Every structure is written in C-alpha cells, then in structure tokens.
mmCIF file of C-alpha atoms in Angstrom:
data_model
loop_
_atom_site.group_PDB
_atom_site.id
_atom_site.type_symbol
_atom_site.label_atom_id
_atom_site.label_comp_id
_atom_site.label_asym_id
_atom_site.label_seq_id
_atom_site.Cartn_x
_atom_site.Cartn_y
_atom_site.Cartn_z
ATOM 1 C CA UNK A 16 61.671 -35.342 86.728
ATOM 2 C CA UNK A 17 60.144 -37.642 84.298
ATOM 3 C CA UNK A 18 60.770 -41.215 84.482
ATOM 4 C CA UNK A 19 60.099 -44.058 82.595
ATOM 5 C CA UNK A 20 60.324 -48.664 83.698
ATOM 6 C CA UNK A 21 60.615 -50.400 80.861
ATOM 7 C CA UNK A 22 60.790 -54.083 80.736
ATOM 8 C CA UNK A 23 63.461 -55.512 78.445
ATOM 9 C CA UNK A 24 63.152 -59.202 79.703
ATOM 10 C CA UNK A 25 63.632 -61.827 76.539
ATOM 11 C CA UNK A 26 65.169 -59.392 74.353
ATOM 12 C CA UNK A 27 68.489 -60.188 72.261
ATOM 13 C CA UNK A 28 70.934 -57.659 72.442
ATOM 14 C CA UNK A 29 71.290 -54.916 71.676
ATOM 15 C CA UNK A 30 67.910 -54.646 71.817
ATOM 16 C CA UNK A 31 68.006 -53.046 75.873
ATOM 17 C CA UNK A 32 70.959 -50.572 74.754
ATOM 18 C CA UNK A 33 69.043 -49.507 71.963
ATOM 19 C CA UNK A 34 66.052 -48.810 73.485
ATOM 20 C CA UNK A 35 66.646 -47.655 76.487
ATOM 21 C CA UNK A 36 69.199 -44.861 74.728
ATOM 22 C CA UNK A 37 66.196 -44.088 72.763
ATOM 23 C CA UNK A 38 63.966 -43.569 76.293
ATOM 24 C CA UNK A 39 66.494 -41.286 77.627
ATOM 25 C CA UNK A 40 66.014 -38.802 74.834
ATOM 26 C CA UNK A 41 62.431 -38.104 76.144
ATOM 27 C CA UNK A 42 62.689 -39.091 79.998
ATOM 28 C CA UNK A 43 65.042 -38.041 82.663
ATOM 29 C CA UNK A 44 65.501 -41.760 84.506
ATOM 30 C CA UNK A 45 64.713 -44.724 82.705
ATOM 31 C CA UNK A 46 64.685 -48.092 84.754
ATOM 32 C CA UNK A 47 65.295 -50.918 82.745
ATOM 33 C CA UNK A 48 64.976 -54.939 84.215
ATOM 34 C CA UNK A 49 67.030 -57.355 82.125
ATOM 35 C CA UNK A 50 67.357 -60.719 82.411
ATOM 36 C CA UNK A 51 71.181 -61.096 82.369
ATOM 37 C CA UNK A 52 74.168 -60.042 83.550
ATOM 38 C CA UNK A 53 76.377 -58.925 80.233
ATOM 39 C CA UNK A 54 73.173 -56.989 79.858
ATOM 40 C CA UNK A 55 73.529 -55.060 82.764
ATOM 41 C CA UNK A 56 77.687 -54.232 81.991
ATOM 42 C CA UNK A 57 76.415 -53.307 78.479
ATOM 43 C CA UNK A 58 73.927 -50.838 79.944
ATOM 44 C CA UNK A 59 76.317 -49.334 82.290
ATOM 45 C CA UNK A 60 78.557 -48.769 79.287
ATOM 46 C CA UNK A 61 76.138 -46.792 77.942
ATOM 47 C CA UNK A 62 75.718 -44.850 80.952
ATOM 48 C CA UNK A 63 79.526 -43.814 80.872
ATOM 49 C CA UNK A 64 79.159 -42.553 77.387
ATOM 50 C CA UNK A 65 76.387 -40.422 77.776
ATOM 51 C CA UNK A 66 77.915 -39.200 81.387
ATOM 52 C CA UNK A 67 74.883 -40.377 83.015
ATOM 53 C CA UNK A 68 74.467 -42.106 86.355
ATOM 54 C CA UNK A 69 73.910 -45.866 86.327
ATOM 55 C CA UNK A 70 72.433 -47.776 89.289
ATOM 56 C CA UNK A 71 72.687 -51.824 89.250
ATOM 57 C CA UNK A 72 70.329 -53.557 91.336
ATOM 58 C CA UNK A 73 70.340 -57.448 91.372
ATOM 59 C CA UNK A 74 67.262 -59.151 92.271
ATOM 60 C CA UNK A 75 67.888 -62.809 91.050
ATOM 61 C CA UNK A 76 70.271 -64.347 88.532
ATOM 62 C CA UNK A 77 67.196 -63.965 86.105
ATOM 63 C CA UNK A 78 66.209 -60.199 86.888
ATOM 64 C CA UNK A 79 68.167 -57.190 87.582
ATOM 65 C CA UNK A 80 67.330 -53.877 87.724
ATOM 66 C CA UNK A 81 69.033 -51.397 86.249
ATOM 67 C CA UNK A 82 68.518 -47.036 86.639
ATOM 68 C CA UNK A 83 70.018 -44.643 84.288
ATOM 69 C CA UNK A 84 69.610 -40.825 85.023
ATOM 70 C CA UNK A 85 70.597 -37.892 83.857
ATOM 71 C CA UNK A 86 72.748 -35.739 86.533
ATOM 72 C CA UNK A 87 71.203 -32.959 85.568
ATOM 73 C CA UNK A 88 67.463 -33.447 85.648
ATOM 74 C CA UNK A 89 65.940 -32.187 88.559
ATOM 75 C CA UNK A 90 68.728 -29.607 89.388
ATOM 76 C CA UNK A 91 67.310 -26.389 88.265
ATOM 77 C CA UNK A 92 64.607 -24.866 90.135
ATOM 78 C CA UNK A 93 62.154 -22.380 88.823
ATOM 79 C CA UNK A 94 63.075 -18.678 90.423
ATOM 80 C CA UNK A 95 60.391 -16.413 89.917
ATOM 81 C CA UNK A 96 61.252 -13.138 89.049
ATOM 82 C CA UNK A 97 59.519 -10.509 91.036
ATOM 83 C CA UNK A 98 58.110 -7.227 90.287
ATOM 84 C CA UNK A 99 56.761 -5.060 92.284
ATOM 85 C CA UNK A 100 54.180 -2.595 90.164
ATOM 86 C CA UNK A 101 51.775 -1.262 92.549
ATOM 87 C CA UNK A 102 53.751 1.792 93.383
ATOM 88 C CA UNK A 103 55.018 2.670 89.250
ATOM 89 C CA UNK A 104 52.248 4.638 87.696
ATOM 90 C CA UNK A 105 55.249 4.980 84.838
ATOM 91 C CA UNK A 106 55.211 1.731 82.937
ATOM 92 C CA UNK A 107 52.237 0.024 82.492
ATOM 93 C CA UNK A 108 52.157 -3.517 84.126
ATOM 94 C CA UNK A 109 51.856 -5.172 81.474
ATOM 95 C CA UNK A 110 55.151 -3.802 79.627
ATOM 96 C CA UNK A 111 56.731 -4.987 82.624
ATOM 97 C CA UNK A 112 55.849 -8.699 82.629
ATOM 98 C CA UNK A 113 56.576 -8.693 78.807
ATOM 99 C CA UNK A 114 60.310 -7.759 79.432
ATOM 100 C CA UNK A 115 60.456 -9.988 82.160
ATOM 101 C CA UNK A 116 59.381 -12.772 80.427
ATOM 102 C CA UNK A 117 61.704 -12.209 77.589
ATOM 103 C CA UNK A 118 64.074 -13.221 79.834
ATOM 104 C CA UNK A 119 62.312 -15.514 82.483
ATOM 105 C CA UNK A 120 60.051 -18.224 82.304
ATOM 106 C CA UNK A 121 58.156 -17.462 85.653
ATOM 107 C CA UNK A 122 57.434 -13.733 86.819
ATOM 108 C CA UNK A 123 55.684 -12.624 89.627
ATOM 109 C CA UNK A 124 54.303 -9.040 90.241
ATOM 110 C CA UNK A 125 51.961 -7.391 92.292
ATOM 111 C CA UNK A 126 49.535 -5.290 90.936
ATOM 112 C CA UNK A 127 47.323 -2.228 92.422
ATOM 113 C CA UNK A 128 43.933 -2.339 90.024
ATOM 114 C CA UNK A 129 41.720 -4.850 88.357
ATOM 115 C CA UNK A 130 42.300 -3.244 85.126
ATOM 116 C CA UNK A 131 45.782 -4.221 85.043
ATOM 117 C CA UNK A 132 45.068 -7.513 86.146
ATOM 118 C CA UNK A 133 42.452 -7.868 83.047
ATOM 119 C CA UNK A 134 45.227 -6.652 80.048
ATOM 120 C CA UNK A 135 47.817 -8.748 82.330
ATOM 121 C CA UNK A 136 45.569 -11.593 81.551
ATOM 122 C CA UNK A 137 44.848 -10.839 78.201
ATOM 123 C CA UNK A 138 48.696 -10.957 77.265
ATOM 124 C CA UNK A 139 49.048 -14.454 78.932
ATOM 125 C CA UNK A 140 46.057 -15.697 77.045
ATOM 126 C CA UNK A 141 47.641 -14.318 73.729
ATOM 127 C CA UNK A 142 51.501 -15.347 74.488
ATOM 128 C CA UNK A 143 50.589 -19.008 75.838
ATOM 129 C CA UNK A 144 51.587 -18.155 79.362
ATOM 130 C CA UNK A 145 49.768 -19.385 82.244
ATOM 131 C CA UNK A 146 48.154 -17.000 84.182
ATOM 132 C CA UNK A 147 47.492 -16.692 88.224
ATOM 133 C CA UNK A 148 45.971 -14.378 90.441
ATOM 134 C CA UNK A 149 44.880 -13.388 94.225
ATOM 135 C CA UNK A 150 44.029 -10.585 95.774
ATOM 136 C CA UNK A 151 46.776 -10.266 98.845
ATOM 137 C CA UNK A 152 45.645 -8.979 102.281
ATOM 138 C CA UNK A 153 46.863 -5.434 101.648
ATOM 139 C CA UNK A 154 44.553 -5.372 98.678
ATOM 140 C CA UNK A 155 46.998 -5.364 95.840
ATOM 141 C CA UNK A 156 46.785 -7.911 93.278
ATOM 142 C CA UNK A 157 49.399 -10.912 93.154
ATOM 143 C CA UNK A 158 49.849 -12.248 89.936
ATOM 144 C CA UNK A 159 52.500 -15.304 88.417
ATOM 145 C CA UNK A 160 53.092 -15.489 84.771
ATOM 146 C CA UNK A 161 55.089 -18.687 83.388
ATOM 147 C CA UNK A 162 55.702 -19.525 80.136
ATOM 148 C CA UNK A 163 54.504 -22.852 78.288
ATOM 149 C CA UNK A 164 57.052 -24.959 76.621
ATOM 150 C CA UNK A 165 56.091 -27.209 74.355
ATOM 151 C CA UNK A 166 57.819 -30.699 75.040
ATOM 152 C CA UNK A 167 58.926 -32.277 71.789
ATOM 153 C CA UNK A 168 60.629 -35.752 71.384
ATOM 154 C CA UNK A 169 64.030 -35.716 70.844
ATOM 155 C CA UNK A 170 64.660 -36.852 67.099
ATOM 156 C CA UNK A 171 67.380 -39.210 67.060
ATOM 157 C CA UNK A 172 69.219 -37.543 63.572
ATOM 158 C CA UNK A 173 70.597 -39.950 61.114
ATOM 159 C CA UNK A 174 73.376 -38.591 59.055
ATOM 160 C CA UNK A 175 74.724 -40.740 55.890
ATOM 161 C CA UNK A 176 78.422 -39.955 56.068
ATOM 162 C CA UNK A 177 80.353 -41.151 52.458
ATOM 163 C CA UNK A 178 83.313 -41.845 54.391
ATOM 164 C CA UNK A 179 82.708 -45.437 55.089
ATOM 165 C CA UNK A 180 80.981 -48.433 53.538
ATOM 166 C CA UNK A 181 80.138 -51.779 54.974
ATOM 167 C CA UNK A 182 80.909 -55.042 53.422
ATOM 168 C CA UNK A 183 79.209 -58.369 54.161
ATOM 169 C CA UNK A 184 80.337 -61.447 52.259
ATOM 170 C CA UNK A 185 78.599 -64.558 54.096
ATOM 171 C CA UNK A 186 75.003 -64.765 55.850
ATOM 172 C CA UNK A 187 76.720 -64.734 59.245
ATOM 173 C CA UNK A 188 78.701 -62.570 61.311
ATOM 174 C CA UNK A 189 82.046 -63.908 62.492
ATOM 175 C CA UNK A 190 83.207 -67.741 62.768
ATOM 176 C CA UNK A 191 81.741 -70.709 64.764
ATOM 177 C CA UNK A 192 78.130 -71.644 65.378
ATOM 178 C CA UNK A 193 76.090 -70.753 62.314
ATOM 179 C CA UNK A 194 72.959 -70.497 64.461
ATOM 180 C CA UNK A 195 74.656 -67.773 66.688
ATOM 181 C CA UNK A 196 76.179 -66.251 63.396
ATOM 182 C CA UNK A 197 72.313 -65.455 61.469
ATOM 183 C CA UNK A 198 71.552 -63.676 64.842
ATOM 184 C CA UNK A 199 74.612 -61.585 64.720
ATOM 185 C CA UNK A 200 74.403 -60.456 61.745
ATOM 186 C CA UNK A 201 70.884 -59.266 61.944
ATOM 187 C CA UNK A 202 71.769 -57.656 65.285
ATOM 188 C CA UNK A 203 74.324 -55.905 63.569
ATOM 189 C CA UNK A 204 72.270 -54.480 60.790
ATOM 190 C CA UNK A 205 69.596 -53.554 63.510
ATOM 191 C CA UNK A 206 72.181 -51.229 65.836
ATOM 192 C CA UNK A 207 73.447 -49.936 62.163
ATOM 193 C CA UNK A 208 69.698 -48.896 61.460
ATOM 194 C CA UNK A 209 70.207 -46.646 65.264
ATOM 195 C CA UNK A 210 73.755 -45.176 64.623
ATOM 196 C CA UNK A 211 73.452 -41.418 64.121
ATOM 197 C CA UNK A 212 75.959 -41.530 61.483
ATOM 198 C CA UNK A 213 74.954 -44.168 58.320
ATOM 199 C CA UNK A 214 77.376 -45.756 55.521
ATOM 200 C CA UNK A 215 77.099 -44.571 52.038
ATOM 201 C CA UNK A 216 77.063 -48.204 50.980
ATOM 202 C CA UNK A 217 76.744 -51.454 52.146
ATOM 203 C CA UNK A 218 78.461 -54.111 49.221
ATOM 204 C CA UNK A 219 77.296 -57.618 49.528
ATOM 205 C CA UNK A 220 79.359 -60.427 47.729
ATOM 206 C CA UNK A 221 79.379 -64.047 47.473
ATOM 207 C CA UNK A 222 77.289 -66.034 50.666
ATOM 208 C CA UNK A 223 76.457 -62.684 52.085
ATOM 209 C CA UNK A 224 73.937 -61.940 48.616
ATOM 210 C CA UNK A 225 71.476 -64.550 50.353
ATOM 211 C CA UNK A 226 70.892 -61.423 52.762
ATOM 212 C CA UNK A 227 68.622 -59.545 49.983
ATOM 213 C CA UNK A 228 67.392 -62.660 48.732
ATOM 214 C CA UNK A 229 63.811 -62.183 48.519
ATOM 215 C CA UNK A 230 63.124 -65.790 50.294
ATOM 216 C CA UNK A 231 66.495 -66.645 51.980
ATOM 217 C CA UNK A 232 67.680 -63.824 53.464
ATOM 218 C CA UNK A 233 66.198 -63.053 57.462
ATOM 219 C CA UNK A 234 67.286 -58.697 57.275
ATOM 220 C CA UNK A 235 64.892 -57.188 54.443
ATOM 221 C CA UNK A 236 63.461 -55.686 57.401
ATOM 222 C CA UNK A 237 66.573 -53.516 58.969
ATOM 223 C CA UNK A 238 67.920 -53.426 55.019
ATOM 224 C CA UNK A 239 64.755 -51.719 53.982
ATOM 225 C CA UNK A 240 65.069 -48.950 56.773
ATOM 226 C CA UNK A 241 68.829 -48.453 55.995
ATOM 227 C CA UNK A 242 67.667 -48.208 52.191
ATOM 228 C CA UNK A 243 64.913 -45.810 53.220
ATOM 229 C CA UNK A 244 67.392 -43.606 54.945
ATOM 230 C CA UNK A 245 69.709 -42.991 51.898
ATOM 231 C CA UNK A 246 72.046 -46.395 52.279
ATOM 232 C CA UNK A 247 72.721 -47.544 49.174
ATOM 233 C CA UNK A 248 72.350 -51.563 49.073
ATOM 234 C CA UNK A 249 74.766 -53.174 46.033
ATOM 235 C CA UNK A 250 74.909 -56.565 45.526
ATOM 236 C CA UNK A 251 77.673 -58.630 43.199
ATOM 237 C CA UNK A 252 76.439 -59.314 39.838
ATOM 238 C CA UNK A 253 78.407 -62.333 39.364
ATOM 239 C CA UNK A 254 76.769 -63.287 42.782
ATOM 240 C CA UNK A 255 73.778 -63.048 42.286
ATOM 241 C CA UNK A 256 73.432 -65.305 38.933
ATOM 242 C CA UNK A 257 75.583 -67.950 41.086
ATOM 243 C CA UNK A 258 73.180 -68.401 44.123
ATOM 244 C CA UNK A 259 70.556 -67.578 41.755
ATOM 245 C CA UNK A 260 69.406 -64.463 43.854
ATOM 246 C CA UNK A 261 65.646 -63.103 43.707
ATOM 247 C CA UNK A 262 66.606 -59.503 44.186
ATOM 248 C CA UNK A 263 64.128 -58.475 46.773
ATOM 249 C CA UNK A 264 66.106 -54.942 47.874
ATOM 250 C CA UNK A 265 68.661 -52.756 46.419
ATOM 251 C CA UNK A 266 70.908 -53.238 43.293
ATOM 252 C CA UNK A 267 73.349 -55.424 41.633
ATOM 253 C CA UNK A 268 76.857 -54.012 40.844
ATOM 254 C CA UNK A 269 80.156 -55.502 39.320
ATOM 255 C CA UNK A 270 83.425 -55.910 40.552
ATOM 256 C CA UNK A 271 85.122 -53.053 38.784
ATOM 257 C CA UNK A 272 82.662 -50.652 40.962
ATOM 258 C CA UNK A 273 82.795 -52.518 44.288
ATOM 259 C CA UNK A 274 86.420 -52.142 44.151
ATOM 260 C CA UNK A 275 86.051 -48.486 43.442
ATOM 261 C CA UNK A 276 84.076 -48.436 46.385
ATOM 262 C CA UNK A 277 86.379 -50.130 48.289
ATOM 263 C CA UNK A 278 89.444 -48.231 47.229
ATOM 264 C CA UNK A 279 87.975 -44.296 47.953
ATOM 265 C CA UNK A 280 86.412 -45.158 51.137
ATOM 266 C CA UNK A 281 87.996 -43.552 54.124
ATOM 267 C CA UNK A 282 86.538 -46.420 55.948
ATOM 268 C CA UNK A 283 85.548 -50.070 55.249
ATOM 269 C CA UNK A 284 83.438 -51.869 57.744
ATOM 270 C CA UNK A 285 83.211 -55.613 57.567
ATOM 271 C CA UNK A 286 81.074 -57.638 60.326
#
C-alpha cells in the first residue's frame, strides 16, 4: 500500500482538492494537513465522489489532518500458483511456468534437475519475471516466478467537449469584495485547467477583457494552459479598443460570432 503526507498548509482553495485528487491517482492513501475547517468538508466531498474512505483528524483550530484511501488497496493478496513438475517427464518445465504465467502473476513449481532450473531462469531473464530458487530438503528444486509490472502514473485525460463554453464579462467572480472577487476568478480558471472535460471556448467581453490584458490581467498563467490544451480564448473586439487591451493571449472576435457561440452551445458557463 503506497502512501503519500502532503502538506497543504497556506494554500487557497481549491488548491488541497486539486492536489490531493491528483496524489490519489499514483498512491493508495494520501494524508493531507490543512489549515481550516471548510477545507477539511471540501476534502471529504471529494472522498464521497471518488467512493473512497475519508478520515478527519483535528489537531488544533489551525491544523487538521485529513486521510483519504482507497477501499480497495491492500485487499488482494498475491496467490501463488503451484506446480508441481518433478514427477512430469511430459511437458517440459518451462512450458509449464509460461502457461501459468499467462494467467498468473506469481507461480511456484518444483523442479527435479538443474537443467530445468537453468532454461527456467533463462525465460524469467527474457520475459522480465523475477526469478527464485532453493534446493528443498528432498532435493528437488523450488522455484517462484512473478511477473514485473511496470508502475506508470495515472494521466489525468483532458477532453475538450464543444458542448459548452464559458463566459467571463468582469475581472471578478461574483458580487461583493473586489479583493475576494480577483482570487475567485483565478481559482476558477485554475480548477477549469484540472477538469477532465474542457470548454470549446471561453468568450471574454467588456471588464472581463482586462483578464488577457498583457499587463492587467493576473490569469495568463491558467489561460495559457487552457489555450495549450485546445481552449479557444476570444475576446470582444469592440472591447478590446475600449479598455485599450494589449492582447497578450488568444483572439479578438465580434459580436455577431460570440452570439453564435452563445446560441449553439448546449451549455454556457458564466462564473
């Protein structure tokens, strides 16, 4: 069971969600410490939608520790499968681990010669197997084959789907503190950037075409990875000669279009 602590003390959200969903694609348990409480009910949401188990530990009102595991990790032991060869003078030993293997990861057999042993080896050496042996009491060889897998990460697939767009017309999300607003909106664009499933388009008009202003805006950054990942970025035309807007990402559009875009979605997103 592999398992991974990882510190997400200071960060903004969703900054712990993210990356501890991004943890639990390579590790079985990942125990995160947060420094706040809606952190720790945003976590265990996560936990829910993944079906995982989620363990809340409170250690001060500055630090709490929180587990996430996977239910299944750890379950399945390794049964070898066992052959016994010493008394078969029919099928070569060696025939007999390869079909076994084709079907287990972990075979054990017992052998009656050296020779056997030696081309038993040589197949494990040539099929990336690991490769065991002892000589028992009785004087027949005991030999365990298991295969070698390969860990890979766990690609995170981003898919653009042209069913929705996403619309931003002001620098902030929602309505109230301005301050609060900037750091919404970039947070927004950031857990966009992790969603498995992208917008064709995102539109910008009026106050939001600050946000690919080349010295204004505060998102290049996450815009630039949507961009990179097939988003299209369109910005008002109109817009962009009346804040006088140094285009610094994407490309400027007119109303006739962003309408279009608008109209034919299946979905329009606006933070």
């Amino acid at each position: 069971m592999k398992k991974h602590e990882f510190n997400a003390k200071g960060m903004a959200c969703p900054l712990p969600v993210v990356q501890t969903k991004k943890l639990l694609a390579e590790y079985d348990v990942v125990e995160t410490t947060v420094d706040n409480f809606v952190a720790t009910e945003n976590l265990t949401k996560l936990a829910e939608q993944l079906n995982y188990n989620i363990d809340v530990k409170k250690v001060s009102d500055e630090e709490y520790i929180v587990t996430v595991s996977n239910p299944a990790a750890g379950k399945e032991e390794k049964k070898a499968k066992f052959i016994d060869t010493s008394e078969d003078r029919c099928v070569l030993p060696v025939i007999q681990a390869k079909r076994a293997l084709e079907k287990n990861s972990l075979v054990e057999l017992l052998v009656n010669d050296e020779e056997n042993v030696k081309k038993i080896h040589d197949f494990a050496a040539e099929n990336n197997c690991k490769f065991v042996s002892e000589v028992t009491e009785s004087g027949v060889y005991k030999v365990i084959l298991e295969k070698e897998v390969t860990e890979e990460k766990e690609q995170i697939l981003q898919i653009k789907d042209d069913s929705y767009i996403v619309v931003i017309n002001k620098q902030i999300m929602g309505h109230g503190n301005e301050e609060l607003g900037k750091k919404l909106i970039k947070a927004f664009l950031y857990t966009l950037t992790e969603q498995e499933v992208l917008p064709k388009k995102i539109l910008f008009y009026n106050g939001g075409a600050l946000l690919v202003d080349k010295n204004r805006s505060h998102v290049l950054k996450e815009l630039k990875e949507l961009e990179d990942n097939g988003v299209e970025i369109m910005c008002c035309g109109a817009c962009i000669d009346y804040y006088k807007v140094d285009l610094a990402i994407g490309n400027s559009s007119n109303m006739y279009f962003i309408v279009e875009d608008m109209r034919t979605a299946n979905r329009v997103v606006r933070p």
